[in-house]
Amino acid sequence: MPKMPTVVDGATVRMFSVGEVAERSGVAVSTLHFYESRGLISSIRTAGNQRRYTPGVLRYIAIIKIAQRAGIPLDEIQGALGDYDPMVRVTAAQWKSMATRWRAGLEDRIAQLQRLRNELAGCIGCGCLSLKACPLRNPDDKLAALGPGPHFEDS
Ligand code: FES
């Protein structure tokens, strides 16, 4: 089948089939379909209803894989990629913007995990699991604001 050229952002580009994108990106066809169903990537359809992707989709996939490795939820990835035209290549400046935002979130999560690790260290060998004393059992102690005494009904 001849490759379907199309015009993206004023330039004629060679379009890729889903199999070609899978081969070039190292991502399974089923995963590409999943990404598309979640709005992470997009394609155009041929007259025969086959998907065709611009070369820029490879950068989108690279970004998705990196973000997933960093533990960024798919909704957040979709939100970030949704700022850009899915048919146009993501620029280095756009990637820098996303990476900067995700790095800040990653640093927050690292700080939370370090806090959790330190609190867990205090639990090792304790075993009290006390709502009053254990920071992991009642991390925010929201009911403390209600004053002393029981605030739960036993079930
Ligand atoms: S189990 Fe006692 S402080 Fe967490």
Coordinates of N, CA and C and ligand atoms in Angstrom, one line a residue:
M1 N 0.8 -1.2 0.0 CA 0.0 0.0 0.0 C 0.9 1.2 0.0
P2 N 0.7 2.2 -0.9 CA 1.5 3.4 -0.9 C 1.3 4.2 0.4
K3 N 2.3 4.9 0.9 CA 2.2 5.7 2.1 C 1.4 6.9 1.8
M4 N 0.6 7.3 2.7 CA -0.3 8.4 2.6 C 0.3 9.7 3.0
P5 N 0.8 10.5 2.1 CA 1.4 11.8 2.6 C 0.2 12.8 3.0
T6 N 0.5 13.6 3.9 CA -0.5 14.6 4.3 C 0.3 15.9 4.7
V7 N -0.5 16.9 4.8 CA 0.1 18.2 5.2 C -0.2 18.5 6.6
V8 N 0.9 18.6 7.4 CA 0.8 19.0 8.8 C 1.6 20.2 9.0
D9 N 1.0 21.2 9.6 CA 1.7 22.5 10.0 C 2.4 23.0 8.7
G10 N 1.8 22.9 7.6 CA 2.3 23.5 6.3 C 3.3 22.7 5.6
A11 N 3.7 21.5 6.1 CA 4.7 20.7 5.5 C 4.1 19.3 5.1
T12 N 4.5 18.8 4.0 CA 4.0 17.4 3.6 C 4.8 16.4 4.4
V13 N 4.1 15.5 5.1 CA 4.8 14.5 5.9 C 4.3 13.1 5.5
R14 N 5.2 12.1 5.7 CA 4.8 10.8 5.5 C 4.1 10.2 6.7
M15 N 3.0 9.6 6.4 CA 2.2 9.1 7.5 C 2.6 7.6 7.8
F16 N 2.4 7.2 9.1 CA 2.8 5.9 9.5 C 1.5 5.1 9.9
S17 N 1.6 3.8 9.5 CA 0.5 2.9 10.0 C 0.7 2.6 11.4
V18 N -0.2 2.0 12.1 CA -0.1 1.6 13.5 C 1.0 0.6 13.7
G19 N 1.2 -0.3 12.7 CA 2.3 -1.3 12.8 C 3.7 -0.6 12.7
E20 N 3.8 0.4 11.9 CA 5.1 1.1 11.7 C 5.4 1.9 13.0
V21 N 4.3 2.5 13.6 CA 4.5 3.2 14.8 C 4.9 2.3 16.0
A22 N 4.3 1.1 16.0 CA 4.6 0.1 17.0 C 6.1 -0.3 16.9
E23 N 6.5 -0.6 15.6 CA 7.9 -1.0 15.4 C 8.9 0.1 15.8
R24 N 8.6 1.3 15.4 CA 9.6 2.4 15.6 C 9.6 2.8 17.1
S25 N 8.5 2.7 17.8 CA 8.4 3.1 19.2 C 8.7 2.0 20.2
G26 N 8.6 0.8 19.7 CA 8.7 -0.4 20.7 C 7.5 -0.5 21.6
V27 N 6.4 0.0 21.2 CA 5.2 -0.1 22.0 C 4.2 -1.0 21.2
A28 N 3.5 -1.8 21.9 CA 2.6 -2.8 21.2 C 1.4 -2.0 20.6
V29 N 0.9 -2.6 19.5 CA -0.2 -2.0 18.8 C -1.4 -1.8 19.8
S30 N -1.6 -2.8 20.6 CA -2.8 -2.7 21.6 C -2.6 -1.5 22.5
T31 N -1.3 -1.3 22.9 CA -1.0 -0.1 23.8 C -1.3 1.2 23.0
L32 N -0.9 1.2 21.7 CA -1.2 2.4 21.0 C -2.6 2.7 20.9
H33 N -3.4 1.6 20.7 CA -4.9 1.8 20.6 C -5.4 2.3 22.0
F34 N -4.8 1.8 23.1 CA -5.2 2.3 24.4 C -4.9 3.7 24.6
Y35 N -3.6 4.1 24.2 CA -3.2 5.5 24.3 C -4.2 6.4 23.5
E36 N -4.6 5.9 22.4 CA -5.5 6.7 21.5 C -6.9 6.8 22.2
S37 N -7.3 5.7 22.8 CA -8.7 5.7 23.4 C -8.7 6.7 24.6
R38 N -7.5 6.9 25.2 CA -7.3 7.8 26.4 C -7.0 9.2 26.0
G39 N -6.9 9.5 24.7 CA -6.7 10.8 24.2 C -5.2 11.2 24.3
L40 N -4.3 10.3 24.5 CA -2.9 10.6 24.6 C -2.2 10.8 23.3
I41 N -2.7 10.1 22.3 CA -2.2 10.3 20.9 C -3.4 10.3 20.0
S42 N -3.2 10.7 18.8 CA -4.4 10.7 17.8 C -3.9 10.4 16.4
S43 N -4.8 9.9 15.6 CA -4.5 9.6 14.3 C -5.6 10.1 13.3
I44 N -5.4 10.0 12.1 CA -6.4 10.2 11.1 C -6.7 8.9 10.5
R45 N -7.9 8.8 9.8 CA -8.3 7.5 9.2 C -8.2 7.6 7.7
T46 N -7.8 6.5 7.1 CA -7.8 6.4 5.6 C -9.3 6.2 5.2
A47 N -9.5 6.2 3.9 CA -10.8 5.9 3.3 C -11.2 4.5 3.8
G48 N -10.2 3.6 4.0 CA -10.5 2.2 4.4 C -10.6 2.1 6.0
N49 N -10.7 3.2 6.7 CA -10.8 3.3 8.1 C -9.5 2.8 8.9
Q50 N -8.4 2.9 8.2 CA -7.1 2.5 8.9 C -6.5 3.7 9.5
R51 N -5.9 3.5 10.7 CA -5.2 4.6 11.4 C -3.9 5.0 10.7
R52 N -3.7 6.3 10.6 CA -2.4 6.8 10.1 C -2.0 7.9 11.1
Y53 N -0.7 7.9 11.4 CA -0.1 8.8 12.4 C 1.0 9.6 11.7
T54 N 1.1 10.9 12.2 CA 2.2 11.7 11.8 C 3.5 11.3 12.5
P55 N 4.6 11.6 11.9 CA 5.9 11.2 12.6 C 6.0 11.8 14.0
G56 N 5.3 12.9 14.3 CA 5.4 13.5 15.6 C 4.8 12.6 16.7
V57 N 4.0 11.6 16.3 CA 3.5 10.7 17.4 C 4.6 10.0 18.1
L58 N 5.7 9.8 17.5 CA 6.8 9.1 18.2 C 7.3 9.9 19.4
R59 N 7.3 11.2 19.3 CA 7.7 12.0 20.4 C 6.7 12.0 21.5
Y60 N 5.4 12.0 21.1 CA 4.3 11.8 22.1 C 4.5 10.5 22.8
I61 N 4.8 9.5 22.1 CA 4.9 8.2 22.8 C 6.1 8.2 23.7
A62 N 7.2 8.8 23.3 CA 8.4 8.9 24.1 C 8.1 9.6 25.4
I63 N 7.3 10.7 25.3 CA 7.0 11.5 26.5 C 6.1 10.6 27.4
I64 N 5.1 9.9 26.8 CA 4.2 9.1 27.6 C 5.0 8.0 28.4
K65 N 6.0 7.4 27.7 CA 6.7 6.3 28.4 C 7.6 6.9 29.5
I66 N 8.2 8.1 29.2 CA 9.0 8.7 30.3 C 8.2 9.1 31.5
A67 N 7.0 9.7 31.2 CA 6.1 10.1 32.3 C 5.6 8.9 33.1
Q68 N 5.3 7.8 32.4 CA 4.9 6.6 33.1 C 6.0 6.1 34.0
R69 N 7.2 6.1 33.5 CA 8.4 5.7 34.3 C 8.5 6.5 35.6
A70 N 8.1 7.8 35.4 CA 8.2 8.7 36.6 C 7.0 8.6 37.5
G71 N 6.0 7.7 37.1 CA 4.9 7.5 37.9 C 3.8 8.6 37.8
I72 N 3.8 9.3 36.7 CA 2.8 10.3 36.4 C 1.5 9.6 36.0
P73 N 0.4 9.9 36.6 CA -0.9 9.2 36.2 C -1.3 9.6 34.8
L74 N -1.9 8.7 34.1 CA -2.3 8.9 32.7 C -3.1 10.1 32.5
D75 N -4.0 10.4 33.5 CA -4.9 11.6 33.4 C -4.0 12.9 33.3
E76 N -3.0 12.9 34.1 CA -2.1 14.0 34.2 C -1.3 14.2 32.9
I77 N -0.8 13.0 32.4 CA -0.1 13.0 31.1 C -1.0 13.6 30.0
Q78 N -2.3 13.0 30.0 CA -3.2 13.5 29.0 C -3.5 15.0 29.1
G79 N -3.6 15.5 30.3 CA -3.8 16.9 30.6 C -2.7 17.7 30.0
A80 N -1.4 17.2 30.2 CA -0.3 18.0 29.7 C -0.2 17.9 28.2
L81 N -0.4 16.7 27.6 CA -0.3 16.6 26.1 C -1.5 17.3 25.5
G82 N -2.6 17.4 26.2 CA -3.8 18.1 25.6 C -3.6 19.5 25.3
D83 N -2.5 20.1 25.9 CA -2.2 21.5 25.6 C -1.7 21.7 24.2
Y84 N -1.3 20.6 23.5 CA -0.7 20.7 22.2 C -1.5 20.0 21.1
D85 N -1.2 20.4 19.9 CA -1.9 19.8 18.7 C -1.3 18.4 18.5
P86 N -2.1 17.4 18.6 CA -1.6 16.0 18.5 C -1.0 15.7 17.2
M87 N -1.3 16.4 16.2 CA -0.8 16.1 14.8 C 0.5 16.8 14.6
V88 N 0.9 17.7 15.5 CA 2.2 18.4 15.3 C 3.2 18.0 16.4
R89 N 4.5 17.9 15.9 CA 5.6 17.5 16.7 C 5.7 18.3 18.0
V90 N 5.9 17.7 19.1 CA 6.1 18.4 20.4 C 7.5 19.0 20.3
T91 N 7.6 20.3 20.6 CA 8.9 20.9 20.5 C 9.7 20.7 21.8
A92 N 11.0 21.0 21.7 CA 11.9 20.8 22.9 C 11.4 21.7 24.0
A93 N 11.0 22.9 23.7 CA 10.5 23.9 24.7 C 9.3 23.3 25.4
Q94 N 8.4 22.7 24.6 CA 7.1 22.2 25.2 C 7.5 21.0 26.1
W95 N 8.4 20.2 25.7 CA 8.8 19.0 26.5 C 9.5 19.5 27.8
K96 N 10.3 20.6 27.7 CA 10.9 21.2 28.9 C 9.9 21.6 29.9
S97 N 8.8 22.3 29.3 CA 7.7 22.7 30.2 C 7.1 21.6 31.0
M98 N 6.8 20.5 30.2 CA 6.2 19.3 30.9 C 7.1 18.7 31.9
A99 N 8.4 18.5 31.5 CA 9.3 17.9 32.4 C 9.5 18.7 33.6
T100 N 9.5 20.0 33.5 CA 9.7 20.9 34.7 C 8.5 20.7 35.6
R101 N 7.3 20.7 35.1 CA 6.1 20.5 35.9 C 6.1 19.2 36.6
W102 N 6.5 18.1 35.9 CA 6.5 16.8 36.4 C 7.6 16.6 37.5
R103 N 8.7 17.3 37.2 CA 9.8 17.2 38.2 C 9.4 17.7 39.6
A104 N 8.6 18.8 39.5 CA 8.2 19.4 40.8 C 7.3 18.4 41.5
G105 N 6.4 17.8 40.8 CA 5.5 16.8 41.4 C 6.2 15.6 41.9
L106 N 7.3 15.2 41.2 CA 8.1 14.1 41.6 C 8.9 14.4 42.9
E107 N 9.3 15.6 43.0 CA 10.0 16.0 44.2 C 9.1 16.1 45.4
D108 N 7.8 16.5 45.2 CA 6.8 16.4 46.3 C 6.6 15.0 46.7
R109 N 6.5 14.1 45.8 CA 6.2 12.7 46.1 C 7.4 12.1 46.8
I110 N 8.6 12.4 46.4 CA 9.8 11.9 47.1 C 9.8 12.4 48.6
A111 N 9.5 13.7 48.8 CA 9.4 14.2 50.1 C 8.4 13.5 51.0
Q112 N 7.2 13.2 50.3 CA 6.2 12.4 51.1 C 6.7 11.0 51.4
L113 N 7.3 10.4 50.5 CA 7.8 9.0 50.7 C 8.9 9.0 51.8
Q114 N 9.7 10.0 51.8 CA 10.8 10.1 52.8 C 10.2 10.3 54.2
R115 N 9.1 11.1 54.3 CA 8.4 11.3 55.5 C 7.8 10.0 56.0
L116 N 7.1 9.3 55.0 CA 6.5 8.0 55.3 C 7.5 7.0 55.8
R117 N 8.7 7.0 55.1 CA 9.8 6.0 55.5 C 10.2 6.3 57.0
N118 N 10.4 7.6 57.3 CA 10.8 8.0 58.6 C 9.8 7.6 59.7
E119 N 8.5 7.8 59.4 CA 7.4 7.5 60.3 C 7.4 5.9 60.5
L120 N 7.5 5.2 59.4 CA 7.5 3.8 59.4 C 8.6 3.2 60.3
A121 N 9.8 3.9 60.2 CA 10.9 3.5 61.0 C 10.6 3.5 62.5
G122 N 9.8 4.5 62.9 CA 9.3 4.6 64.3 C 8.4 3.5 64.7
C123 N 7.7 3.0 63.7 CA 6.7 1.9 64.0 C 7.4 0.5 64.2
I124 N 8.6 0.4 63.6 CA 9.3 -0.9 63.6 C 9.6 -1.2 65.0
G125 N 9.1 -2.4 65.5 CA 9.4 -2.8 66.9 C 8.4 -2.2 67.9
C126 N 7.5 -1.3 67.4 CA 6.5 -0.7 68.3 C 5.2 -1.6 68.5
G127 N 4.5 -1.6 67.4 CA 3.3 -2.5 67.4 C 2.1 -1.8 68.1
C128 N 2.1 -0.6 68.5 CA 1.0 0.0 69.2 C -0.2 0.2 68.3
L129 N 0.0 0.6 67.1 CA -1.0 1.0 66.1 C -2.1 1.9 66.7
S130 N -1.6 2.8 67.6 CA -2.5 3.6 68.3 C -2.9 4.8 67.5
L131 N -4.2 5.2 67.6 CA -4.7 6.4 66.9 C -4.0 7.6 67.4
K132 N -3.7 7.6 68.7 CA -3.1 8.8 69.4 C -1.6 8.9 69.1
A133 N -0.9 7.7 69.1 CA 0.5 7.8 69.1 C 1.2 7.5 67.8
C134 N 0.5 6.7 66.9 CA 1.2 6.3 65.7 C 0.9 7.3 64.6
P135 N 1.9 7.9 64.0 CA 1.7 8.9 62.9 C 1.2 8.3 61.7
L136 N 1.4 7.0 61.5 CA 0.8 6.4 60.3 C -0.6 5.9 60.4
R137 N -1.0 5.7 61.7 CA -2.4 5.2 61.9 C -3.4 6.4 61.8
N138 N -2.9 7.6 62.2 CA -3.8 8.7 62.1 C -3.0 9.9 61.7
P139 N -2.6 10.0 60.4 CA -1.6 10.9 60.0 C -2.1 12.4 60.2
D140 N -3.3 12.7 60.0 CA -3.7 14.1 60.1 C -4.4 14.4 61.4
D141 N -4.8 13.4 62.1 CA -5.4 13.5 63.4 C -6.6 14.6 63.3
K142 N -7.4 14.4 62.3 CA -8.5 15.4 62.1 C -9.5 15.5 63.2
L143 N -9.7 14.3 63.9 CA -10.7 14.4 65.0 C -10.2 15.0 66.3
A144 N -8.9 15.2 66.3 CA -8.3 15.9 67.5 C -9.0 17.3 67.7
A145 N -9.4 17.9 66.6 CA -10.0 19.2 66.7 C -11.4 19.1 67.4
L146 N -12.0 18.0 67.5 CA -13.3 17.8 68.1 C -13.2 17.7 69.6
G147 N -11.9 17.6 70.1 CA -11.7 17.5 71.6 C -11.6 16.1 72.0
P148 N -11.3 15.9 73.3 CA -11.1 14.6 73.8 C -12.4 13.7 73.8
G149 N -12.2 12.4 73.9 CA -13.3 11.5 74.0 C -13.6 10.8 72.7
P150 N -14.5 9.8 72.7 CA -14.7 9.1 71.5 C -15.5 9.9 70.4
H151 N -15.1 9.7 69.2 CA -15.8 10.3 68.1 C -16.3 9.3 67.1
F152 N -16.1 8.0 67.3 CA -16.4 7.0 66.4 C -17.5 6.1 67.1
E153 N -18.3 5.5 66.3 CA -19.3 4.6 66.8 C -18.8 3.2 66.4
D154 N -18.6 2.3 67.3 CA -18.1 0.9 66.9 C -19.1 0.3 66.1
S155 N -18.7 -0.4 65.0 CA -19.6 -1.2 64.2 C -19.4 -2.6 64.4
Ligands
FES1 S1 2.9 1.3 65.5 FE1 3.4 2.4 67.2 S2 4.1 4.3 66.4 FE2 3.3 3.2 64.7

